[in-house]
Amino acid sequence: MNPIKHVAVIMDGNGRWGLKNKKSRNLGHKAGLKTVEMIIKESIKKKIKFLTLYAFSTENWKRPSSEKNFLFNLLETYLIEKLDELNRNNIKLKVIGRKIFSQKLNKLLNYAESKTKNNKTIQINLALNYGSKAEIVYALNRLKKTKGKITEIKVNQNLYTYKIPDPDMLIRTGNTSRLSNFLLWQLAYSEIFFEKKLWPDFNSNDYSKIINKFKKIKRNFGNI
Ligand code: FPP
C-alpha cells in the first residue's frame, strides 16, 4: 500500500457550479469553501501531512474585478473567522506564491502564517497568485546569484515549496484534464486523478475513493 504524505488539488468548477445552481459564479466560490473545509478535515483523518490547494493562479488576475474582489474577501473573512480554529486543530498554514494583494490581505496572510508556524498535524499550502513558471523563474534568478553548478537539489531549495515533499497525488475536479501551470516541477512523478464532479459537489466519499485507488497503484519511479 502506498503511503500518502502530500495531496495537491486543483479545485476547479466553482464558477460553473455557481451559474448552474445559484445563477452566480461568486456563490460557486462560496460553496467551494465548504469543500475546502471538508478536504482539510478528511485529510487530517487520513493522517496526510501536506495538502496543497490551488486557490488563485497568476492567470486568474485576468478575471473581472468583481470576481477577484469576492475571492479575496472570502479569503479575508475565512482567515479572520477561522484562525483560532486552525490553531486549535494544530494546522499550519503556508502561502505559496507572491503576496501582492491588498495591504490588509497581505498582513492577514503573514499573521496567519506566523501564528500557525509551529503547528504539526497538517500543513496547508495555499497557492495564491501562484504560477509554476513564475516559481521556476524565481528559483533560477536566485540561483544565478550563487556559485557552482545548478543541481536538482539546489533548484528544489529555491522553489516556494522548499522543505515540502513532492505531491504523491494530484486531484483536479471539474472535468478538465490539464495542469494549468500548477507545480510543474513538483508533480514530475505524482499520480494524477481527473475527477468529473465540480469542486463544490466533491465530497468525502469521492475523496476516499481516489485515495483507495492511489493506494493500490504500483509506483516504480522509473524502476521495474
Ligand atoms: C477554480 O474554479 C477555482 C478558483 C479559481 C478559486 C478557488 C477558491 C475556492 C475554492 C474558495 C476560496 C478558498 C479559500 C481557501 C478561501 P473556476 O472558477 O475556474 O471554475 P469554472 O472552471 O467553473 O469557471
PDB file of C-alpha atoms and ligand atoms in Angstrom:
ATOM      1  CA  MET A   1       0.000   0.000   0.000  1.00  0.00           C
ATOM      2  CA  ASN A   2       1.323   3.409  -0.954  1.00  0.00           C
ATOM      3  CA  PRO A   3       1.829   5.823   1.921  1.00  0.00           C
ATOM      4  CA  ILE A   4       0.442   9.341   1.304  1.00  0.00           C
ATOM      5  CA  LYS A   5       2.253  12.353   2.644  1.00  0.00           C
ATOM      6  CA  HIS A   6       1.141  15.073   0.276  1.00  0.00           C
ATOM      7  CA  VAL A   7      -2.057  15.663  -1.717  1.00  0.00           C
ATOM      8  CA  ALA A   8      -2.292  18.567  -4.179  1.00  0.00           C
ATOM      9  CA  VAL A   9      -5.628  19.789  -5.507  1.00  0.00           C
ATOM     10  CA  ILE A  10      -6.822  21.935  -8.405  1.00  0.00           C
ATOM     11  CA  MET A  11     -10.238  22.996  -7.118  1.00  0.00           C
ATOM     12  CA  ASP A  12     -11.909  23.566 -10.473  1.00  0.00           C
ATOM     13  CA  GLY A  13     -15.578  24.098 -11.271  1.00  0.00           C
ATOM     14  CA  ASN A  14     -16.799  26.681  -8.757  1.00  0.00           C
ATOM     15  CA  GLY A  15     -17.874  29.115 -11.450  1.00  0.00           C
ATOM     16  CA  ARG A  16     -19.873  26.552 -13.432  1.00  0.00           C
ATOM     17  CA  TRP A  17     -21.447  25.179 -10.246  1.00  0.00           C
ATOM     18  CA  GLY A  18     -22.462  28.659  -9.145  1.00  0.00           C
ATOM     19  CA  LEU A  19     -24.017  29.575 -12.501  1.00  0.00           C
ATOM     20  CA  LYS A  20     -25.932  26.304 -12.656  1.00  0.00           C
ATOM     21  CA  ASN A  21     -27.199  26.268  -9.076  1.00  0.00           C
ATOM     22  CA  LYS A  22     -27.287  29.907  -7.917  1.00  0.00           C
ATOM     23  CA  LYS A  23     -27.050  31.961 -11.116  1.00  0.00           C
ATOM     24  CA  SER A  24     -23.808  33.453  -9.751  1.00  0.00           C
ATOM     25  CA  ARG A  25     -20.183  32.403 -10.229  1.00  0.00           C
ATOM     26  CA  ASN A  26     -19.312  34.048  -6.911  1.00  0.00           C
ATOM     27  CA  LEU A  27     -21.763  31.890  -4.984  1.00  0.00           C
ATOM     28  CA  GLY A  28     -19.967  28.916  -6.538  1.00  0.00           C
ATOM     29  CA  HIS A  29     -16.755  30.096  -4.844  1.00  0.00           C
ATOM     30  CA  LYS A  30     -18.630  30.426  -1.566  1.00  0.00           C
ATOM     31  CA  ALA A  31     -19.861  26.844  -1.922  1.00  0.00           C
ATOM     32  CA  GLY A  32     -16.319  25.770  -2.848  1.00  0.00           C
ATOM     33  CA  LEU A  33     -15.088  26.986   0.518  1.00  0.00           C
ATOM     34  CA  LYS A  34     -17.230  24.311   2.221  1.00  0.00           C
ATOM     35  CA  THR A  35     -15.419  21.665   0.154  1.00  0.00           C
ATOM     36  CA  VAL A  36     -12.111  23.209   1.282  1.00  0.00           C
ATOM     37  CA  GLU A  37     -13.177  22.670   4.894  1.00  0.00           C
ATOM     38  CA  MET A  38     -14.239  19.098   4.090  1.00  0.00           C
ATOM     39  CA  ILE A  39     -10.938  18.165   2.441  1.00  0.00           C
ATOM     40  CA  ILE A  40      -8.904  19.622   5.324  1.00  0.00           C
ATOM     41  CA  LYS A  41     -10.922  17.614   7.863  1.00  0.00           C
ATOM     42  CA  GLU A  42     -10.738  14.405   5.830  1.00  0.00           C
ATOM     43  CA  SER A  43      -7.012  14.792   5.154  1.00  0.00           C
ATOM     44  CA  ILE A  44      -6.376  15.089   8.892  1.00  0.00           C
ATOM     45  CA  LYS A  45      -8.421  11.911   9.459  1.00  0.00           C
ATOM     46  CA  LYS A  46      -6.331  10.156   6.813  1.00  0.00           C
ATOM     47  CA  LYS A  47      -3.130  11.376   8.513  1.00  0.00           C
ATOM     48  CA  ILE A  48      -1.963  13.233   5.410  1.00  0.00           C
ATOM     49  CA  LYS A  49       0.761  15.713   6.373  1.00  0.00           C
ATOM     50  CA  PHE A  50       0.645  18.202   3.467  1.00  0.00           C
ATOM     51  CA  LEU A  51      -2.341  19.463   1.492  1.00  0.00           C
ATOM     52  CA  THR A  52      -1.748  21.993  -1.294  1.00  0.00           C
ATOM     53  CA  LEU A  53      -4.770  23.905  -2.606  1.00  0.00           C
ATOM     54  CA  TYR A  54      -4.703  25.959  -5.809  1.00  0.00           C
ATOM     55  CA  ALA A  55      -6.823  28.944  -4.784  1.00  0.00           C
ATOM     56  CA  PHE A  56      -5.676  31.707  -7.169  1.00  0.00           C
ATOM     57  CA  SER A  57      -3.293  31.454 -10.111  1.00  0.00           C
ATOM     58  CA  THR A  58      -1.076  34.061 -11.760  1.00  0.00           C
ATOM     59  CA  GLU A  59      -3.509  33.766 -14.703  1.00  0.00           C
ATOM     60  CA  ASN A  60      -6.615  34.395 -12.553  1.00  0.00           C
ATOM     61  CA  TRP A  61      -5.799  38.150 -12.481  1.00  0.00           C
ATOM     62  CA  LYS A  62      -7.466  38.251 -15.915  1.00  0.00           C
ATOM     63  CA  ARG A  63     -10.885  37.704 -14.267  1.00  0.00           C
ATOM     64  CA  PRO A  64     -13.298  40.607 -13.675  1.00  0.00           C
ATOM     65  CA  SER A  65     -12.600  42.710 -10.571  1.00  0.00           C
ATOM     66  CA  SER A  66     -15.968  41.758  -9.090  1.00  0.00           C
ATOM     67  CA  GLU A  67     -14.933  38.078  -9.013  1.00  0.00           C
ATOM     68  CA  LYS A  68     -11.381  38.732  -7.796  1.00  0.00           C
ATOM     69  CA  ASN A  69     -12.630  41.001  -5.001  1.00  0.00           C
ATOM     70  CA  PHE A  70     -15.206  38.430  -3.988  1.00  0.00           C
ATOM     71  CA  LEU A  71     -12.499  35.744  -3.758  1.00  0.00           C
ATOM     72  CA  PHE A  72     -10.132  37.955  -1.754  1.00  0.00           C
ATOM     73  CA  ASN A  73     -12.941  38.990   0.611  1.00  0.00           C
ATOM     74  CA  LEU A  74     -13.902  35.349   1.069  1.00  0.00           C
ATOM     75  CA  LEU A  75     -10.318  34.544   1.987  1.00  0.00           C
ATOM     76  CA  GLU A  76     -10.062  37.519   4.370  1.00  0.00           C
ATOM     77  CA  THR A  77     -13.261  36.536   6.175  1.00  0.00           C
ATOM     78  CA  TYR A  78     -12.128  32.917   6.334  1.00  0.00           C
ATOM     79  CA  LEU A  79      -8.801  33.894   7.913  1.00  0.00           C
ATOM     80  CA  ILE A  80     -10.422  36.246  10.423  1.00  0.00           C
ATOM     81  CA  GLU A  81     -13.099  33.756  11.441  1.00  0.00           C
ATOM     82  CA  LYS A  82     -11.101  30.536  11.346  1.00  0.00           C
ATOM     83  CA  LEU A  83      -7.598  31.333  12.551  1.00  0.00           C
ATOM     84  CA  ASP A  84      -8.363  30.234  16.122  1.00  0.00           C
ATOM     85  CA  GLU A  85      -9.900  27.018  14.847  1.00  0.00           C
ATOM     86  CA  LEU A  86      -6.865  26.327  12.653  1.00  0.00           C
ATOM     87  CA  ASN A  87      -4.678  26.744  15.730  1.00  0.00           C
ATOM     88  CA  ARG A  88      -6.909  24.587  17.927  1.00  0.00           C
ATOM     89  CA  ASN A  89      -6.626  21.844  15.314  1.00  0.00           C
ATOM     90  CA  ASN A  90      -2.854  22.286  15.147  1.00  0.00           C
ATOM     91  CA  ILE A  91      -2.964  23.218  11.434  1.00  0.00           C
ATOM     92  CA  LYS A  92      -0.064  25.081   9.844  1.00  0.00           C
ATOM     93  CA  LEU A  93      -0.850  27.497   7.022  1.00  0.00           C
ATOM     94  CA  LYS A  94       1.698  28.424   4.370  1.00  0.00           C
ATOM     95  CA  VAL A  95       1.222  30.565   1.306  1.00  0.00           C
ATOM     96  CA  ILE A  96       2.981  29.571  -1.891  1.00  0.00           C
ATOM     97  CA  GLY A  97       3.049  32.389  -4.434  1.00  0.00           C
ATOM     98  CA  ARG A  98       3.945  36.067  -4.132  1.00  0.00           C
ATOM     99  CA  LYS A  99       1.719  38.049  -1.790  1.00  0.00           C
ATOM    100  CA  ILE A 100       0.790  41.097  -3.837  1.00  0.00           C
ATOM    101  CA  PHE A 101      -2.779  41.572  -2.627  1.00  0.00           C
ATOM    102  CA  SER A 102      -4.257  44.454  -0.606  1.00  0.00           C
ATOM    103  CA  GLN A 103      -2.235  45.557   2.407  1.00  0.00           C
ATOM    104  CA  LYS A 104      -4.971  44.117   4.627  1.00  0.00           C
ATOM    105  CA  LEU A 105      -4.926  40.674   2.984  1.00  0.00           C
ATOM    106  CA  ASN A 106      -1.105  40.532   2.808  1.00  0.00           C
ATOM    107  CA  LYS A 107      -0.934  41.348   6.527  1.00  0.00           C
ATOM    108  CA  LEU A 108      -3.588  38.795   7.410  1.00  0.00           C
ATOM    109  CA  LEU A 109      -1.787  36.089   5.424  1.00  0.00           C
ATOM    110  CA  ASN A 110       1.542  36.898   7.113  1.00  0.00           C
ATOM    111  CA  TYR A 111      -0.166  36.932  10.502  1.00  0.00           C
ATOM    112  CA  ALA A 112      -1.864  33.567   9.872  1.00  0.00           C
ATOM    113  CA  GLU A 113       1.431  32.040   8.722  1.00  0.00           C
ATOM    114  CA  SER A 114       3.332  33.284  11.769  1.00  0.00           C
ATOM    115  CA  LYS A 115       0.583  32.286  14.249  1.00  0.00           C
ATOM    116  CA  THR A 116       0.405  28.731  12.876  1.00  0.00           C
ATOM    117  CA  LYS A 117       4.055  28.136  12.032  1.00  0.00           C
ATOM    118  CA  ASN A 118       4.723  25.650  14.832  1.00  0.00           C
ATOM    119  CA  ASN A 119       1.586  23.564  14.255  1.00  0.00           C
ATOM    120  CA  LYS A 120       2.197  19.942  13.411  1.00  0.00           C
ATOM    121  CA  THR A 121      -0.949  17.998  12.479  1.00  0.00           C
ATOM    122  CA  ILE A 122      -1.085  19.057   8.830  1.00  0.00           C
ATOM    123  CA  GLN A 123       0.419  21.791   6.663  1.00  0.00           C
ATOM    124  CA  ILE A 124      -1.975  23.524   4.286  1.00  0.00           C
ATOM    125  CA  ASN A 125      -0.167  25.183   1.408  1.00  0.00           C
ATOM    126  CA  LEU A 126      -2.433  27.775  -0.084  1.00  0.00           C
ATOM    127  CA  ALA A 127      -1.333  28.504  -3.652  1.00  0.00           C
ATOM    128  CA  LEU A 128      -2.188  32.175  -4.115  1.00  0.00           C
ATOM    129  CA  ASN A 129      -1.019  34.265  -7.018  1.00  0.00           C
ATOM    130  CA  TYR A 130       0.795  31.038  -7.807  1.00  0.00           C
ATOM    131  CA  GLY A 131       2.198  30.071 -11.188  1.00  0.00           C
ATOM    132  CA  SER A 132       4.662  27.271 -11.681  1.00  0.00           C
ATOM    133  CA  LYS A 133       6.572  29.032 -14.449  1.00  0.00           C
ATOM    134  CA  ALA A 134       6.921  32.185 -12.298  1.00  0.00           C
ATOM    135  CA  GLU A 135       8.142  29.984  -9.430  1.00  0.00           C
ATOM    136  CA  ILE A 136      10.792  28.302 -11.590  1.00  0.00           C
ATOM    137  CA  VAL A 137      11.976  31.677 -12.948  1.00  0.00           C
ATOM    138  CA  TYR A 138      12.150  32.989  -9.344  1.00  0.00           C
ATOM    139  CA  ALA A 139      14.296  29.980  -8.360  1.00  0.00           C
ATOM    140  CA  LEU A 140      16.601  30.394 -11.368  1.00  0.00           C
ATOM    141  CA  ASN A 141      17.120  34.095 -10.636  1.00  0.00           C
ATOM    142  CA  ARG A 142      18.091  33.260  -7.077  1.00  0.00           C
ATOM    143  CA  LEU A 143      20.441  30.545  -8.299  1.00  0.00           C
ATOM    144  CA  LYS A 144      22.096  32.922 -10.760  1.00  0.00           C
ATOM    145  CA  LYS A 145      23.458  34.809  -7.739  1.00  0.00           C
ATOM    146  CA  THR A 146      25.097  31.674  -6.276  1.00  0.00           C
ATOM    147  CA  LYS A 147      28.342  29.917  -7.162  1.00  0.00           C
ATOM    148  CA  GLY A 148      28.766  26.410  -8.588  1.00  0.00           C
ATOM    149  CA  LYS A 149      26.744  24.123 -10.821  1.00  0.00           C
ATOM    150  CA  ILE A 150      22.958  24.098 -10.739  1.00  0.00           C
ATOM    151  CA  THR A 151      21.655  20.784  -9.410  1.00  0.00           C
ATOM    152  CA  GLU A 152      18.171  19.374  -8.805  1.00  0.00           C
ATOM    153  CA  ILE A 153      18.729  19.769  -5.064  1.00  0.00           C
ATOM    154  CA  LYS A 154      19.605  23.443  -5.499  1.00  0.00           C
ATOM    155  CA  VAL A 155      16.538  24.060  -7.691  1.00  0.00           C
ATOM    156  CA  ASN A 156      14.346  22.386  -5.029  1.00  0.00           C
ATOM    157  CA  GLN A 157      15.901  24.569  -2.352  1.00  0.00           C
ATOM    158  CA  ASN A 158      14.930  27.736  -4.210  1.00  0.00           C
ATOM    159  CA  LEU A 159      11.342  26.929  -5.097  1.00  0.00           C
ATOM    160  CA  TYR A 160       8.457  28.248  -2.956  1.00  0.00           C
ATOM    161  CA  THR A 161       7.929  24.638  -1.903  1.00  0.00           C
ATOM    162  CA  TYR A 162      11.344  24.190  -0.262  1.00  0.00           C
ATOM    163  CA  LYS A 163      11.094  21.601   2.566  1.00  0.00           C
ATOM    164  CA  ILE A 164       7.719  20.335   1.278  1.00  0.00           C
ATOM    165  CA  PRO A 165       7.885  16.814  -0.180  1.00  0.00           C
ATOM    166  CA  ASP A 166       6.652  16.467  -3.774  1.00  0.00           C
ATOM    167  CA  PRO A 167       2.934  15.624  -4.011  1.00  0.00           C
ATOM    168  CA  ASP A 168       2.158  11.907  -4.104  1.00  0.00           C
ATOM    169  CA  MET A 169      -1.011  12.696  -5.948  1.00  0.00           C
ATOM    170  CA  LEU A 170      -2.831  15.496  -7.717  1.00  0.00           C
ATOM    171  CA  ILE A 171      -6.613  15.692  -7.850  1.00  0.00           C
ATOM    172  CA  ARG A 172      -8.270  18.021 -10.351  1.00  0.00           C
ATOM    173  CA  THR A 173     -12.029  18.355 -10.210  1.00  0.00           C
ATOM    174  CA  GLY A 174     -14.237  19.990 -12.841  1.00  0.00           C
ATOM    175  CA  ASN A 175     -13.930  17.538 -15.739  1.00  0.00           C
ATOM    176  CA  THR A 176     -10.857  19.189 -17.274  1.00  0.00           C
ATOM    177  CA  SER A 177      -7.576  17.375 -17.946  1.00  0.00           C
ATOM    178  CA  ARG A 178      -4.783  19.901 -17.722  1.00  0.00           C
ATOM    179  CA  LEU A 179      -2.239  21.134 -15.180  1.00  0.00           C
ATOM    180  CA  SER A 180      -2.877  24.887 -15.584  1.00  0.00           C
ATOM    181  CA  ASN A 181       0.628  25.990 -14.565  1.00  0.00           C
ATOM    182  CA  PHE A 182       0.429  24.175 -11.203  1.00  0.00           C
ATOM    183  CA  LEU A 183       3.517  22.595  -9.566  1.00  0.00           C
ATOM    184  CA  LEU A 184       5.018  21.528 -12.920  1.00  0.00           C
ATOM    185  CA  TRP A 185       8.392  20.638 -11.372  1.00  0.00           C
ATOM    186  CA  GLN A 186       6.974  19.050  -8.204  1.00  0.00           C
ATOM    187  CA  LEU A 187       4.416  16.841  -9.985  1.00  0.00           C
ATOM    188  CA  ALA A 188       7.101  15.037 -12.035  1.00  0.00           C
ATOM    189  CA  TYR A 189       6.226  11.636 -10.502  1.00  0.00           C
ATOM    190  CA  SER A 190       2.818  12.244  -8.939  1.00  0.00           C
ATOM    191  CA  GLU A 191      -0.241  10.143  -9.696  1.00  0.00           C
ATOM    192  CA  ILE A 192      -2.876  12.319 -11.356  1.00  0.00           C
ATOM    193  CA  PHE A 193      -6.635  11.932 -10.880  1.00  0.00           C
ATOM    194  CA  PHE A 194      -9.074  13.882 -13.021  1.00  0.00           C
ATOM    195  CA  GLU A 195     -12.498  13.998 -11.418  1.00  0.00           C
ATOM    196  CA  LYS A 196     -15.656  14.834 -13.362  1.00  0.00           C
ATOM    197  CA  LYS A 197     -17.506  16.454 -10.459  1.00  0.00           C
ATOM    198  CA  LEU A 198     -17.329  20.222  -9.961  1.00  0.00           C
ATOM    199  CA  TRP A 199     -15.422  21.271  -6.817  1.00  0.00           C
ATOM    200  CA  PRO A 200     -18.487  22.222  -4.680  1.00  0.00           C
ATOM    201  CA  ASP A 201     -20.001  18.770  -5.385  1.00  0.00           C
ATOM    202  CA  PHE A 202     -16.820  16.853  -4.480  1.00  0.00           C
ATOM    203  CA  ASN A 203     -17.459  15.033  -1.190  1.00  0.00           C
ATOM    204  CA  SER A 204     -15.626  12.932   1.371  1.00  0.00           C
ATOM    205  CA  ASN A 205     -16.737   9.716  -0.313  1.00  0.00           C
ATOM    206  CA  ASP A 206     -15.249  10.856  -3.661  1.00  0.00           C
ATOM    207  CA  TYR A 207     -12.028  11.750  -1.859  1.00  0.00           C
ATOM    208  CA  SER A 208     -11.811   8.362  -0.125  1.00  0.00           C
ATOM    209  CA  LYS A 209     -12.389   6.542  -3.414  1.00  0.00           C
ATOM    210  CA  ILE A 210      -9.458   8.362  -5.041  1.00  0.00           C
ATOM    211  CA  ILE A 211      -7.225   7.707  -2.031  1.00  0.00           C
ATOM    212  CA  ASN A 212      -8.099   3.998  -2.147  1.00  0.00           C
ATOM    213  CA  LYS A 213      -7.317   3.861  -5.869  1.00  0.00           C
ATOM    214  CA  PHE A 214      -3.995   5.576  -5.232  1.00  0.00           C
ATOM    215  CA  LYS A 215      -3.071   3.105  -2.511  1.00  0.00           C
ATOM    216  CA  LYS A 216      -3.354   0.204  -4.958  1.00  0.00           C
ATOM    217  CA  ILE A 217      -1.144   1.717  -7.677  1.00  0.00           C
ATOM    218  CA  LYS A 218       2.285   0.185  -8.190  1.00  0.00           C
ATOM    219  CA  ARG A 219       4.669   3.147  -8.172  1.00  0.00           C
ATOM    220  CA  ASN A 220       8.015   2.318  -9.771  1.00  0.00           C
ATOM    221  CA  PHE A 221       9.614   5.761 -10.160  1.00  0.00           C
ATOM    222  CA  GLY A 222      11.273   4.597 -13.384  1.00  0.00           C
ATOM    223  CA  ASN A 223      12.326   1.245 -11.935  1.00  0.00           C
ATOM    224  CA  ILE A 224      10.556  -2.012 -12.866  1.00  0.00           C
TER     225      ILE A 224
HETATM  226  C1  FPP B   1     -11.473  27.447  -9.938  1.00  0.00           C
HETATM  227  O1  FPP B   1     -12.817  27.325 -10.395  1.00  0.00           O
HETATM  228  C2  FPP B   1     -11.461  27.985  -8.582  1.00  0.00           C
HETATM  229  C3  FPP B   1     -10.859  29.128  -8.196  1.00  0.00           C
HETATM  230  C4  FPP B   1     -10.104  29.995  -9.143  1.00  0.00           C
HETATM  231  C5  FPP B   1     -10.939  29.615  -6.813  1.00  0.00           C
HETATM  232  C6  FPP B   1     -10.858  28.568  -5.737  1.00  0.00           C
HETATM  233  C7  FPP B   1     -11.399  29.146  -4.481  1.00  0.00           C
HETATM  234  C8  FPP B   1     -12.109  28.480  -3.554  1.00  0.00           C
HETATM  235  C9  FPP B   1     -12.313  27.009  -3.587  1.00  0.00           C
HETATM  236  C10 FPP B   1     -12.732  29.183  -2.405  1.00  0.00           C
HETATM  237  C11 FPP B   1     -11.832  30.057  -1.634  1.00  0.00           C
HETATM  238  C12 FPP B   1     -10.735  29.335  -0.981  1.00  0.00           C
HETATM  239  C13 FPP B   1     -10.201  29.713   0.190  1.00  0.00           C
HETATM  240  C14 FPP B   1      -9.062  28.944   0.700  1.00  0.00           C
HETATM  241  C15 FPP B   1     -10.722  30.839   0.993  1.00  0.00           C
HETATM  242  P1  FPP B   1     -13.320  28.227 -11.596  1.00  0.00           P
HETATM  243  O2  FPP B   1     -13.821  29.499 -11.046  1.00  0.00           O
HETATM  244  O3  FPP B   1     -12.225  28.346 -12.619  1.00  0.00           O
HETATM  245  O4  FPP B   1     -14.493  27.338 -12.141  1.00  0.00           O
HETATM  246  P2  FPP B   1     -15.011  27.220 -13.641  1.00  0.00           P
HETATM  247  O5  FPP B   1     -13.985  26.376 -14.388  1.00  0.00           O
HETATM  248  O6  FPP B   1     -16.312  26.517 -13.498  1.00  0.00           O
HETATM  249  O7  FPP B   1     -15.129  28.606 -14.182  1.00  0.00           O
END
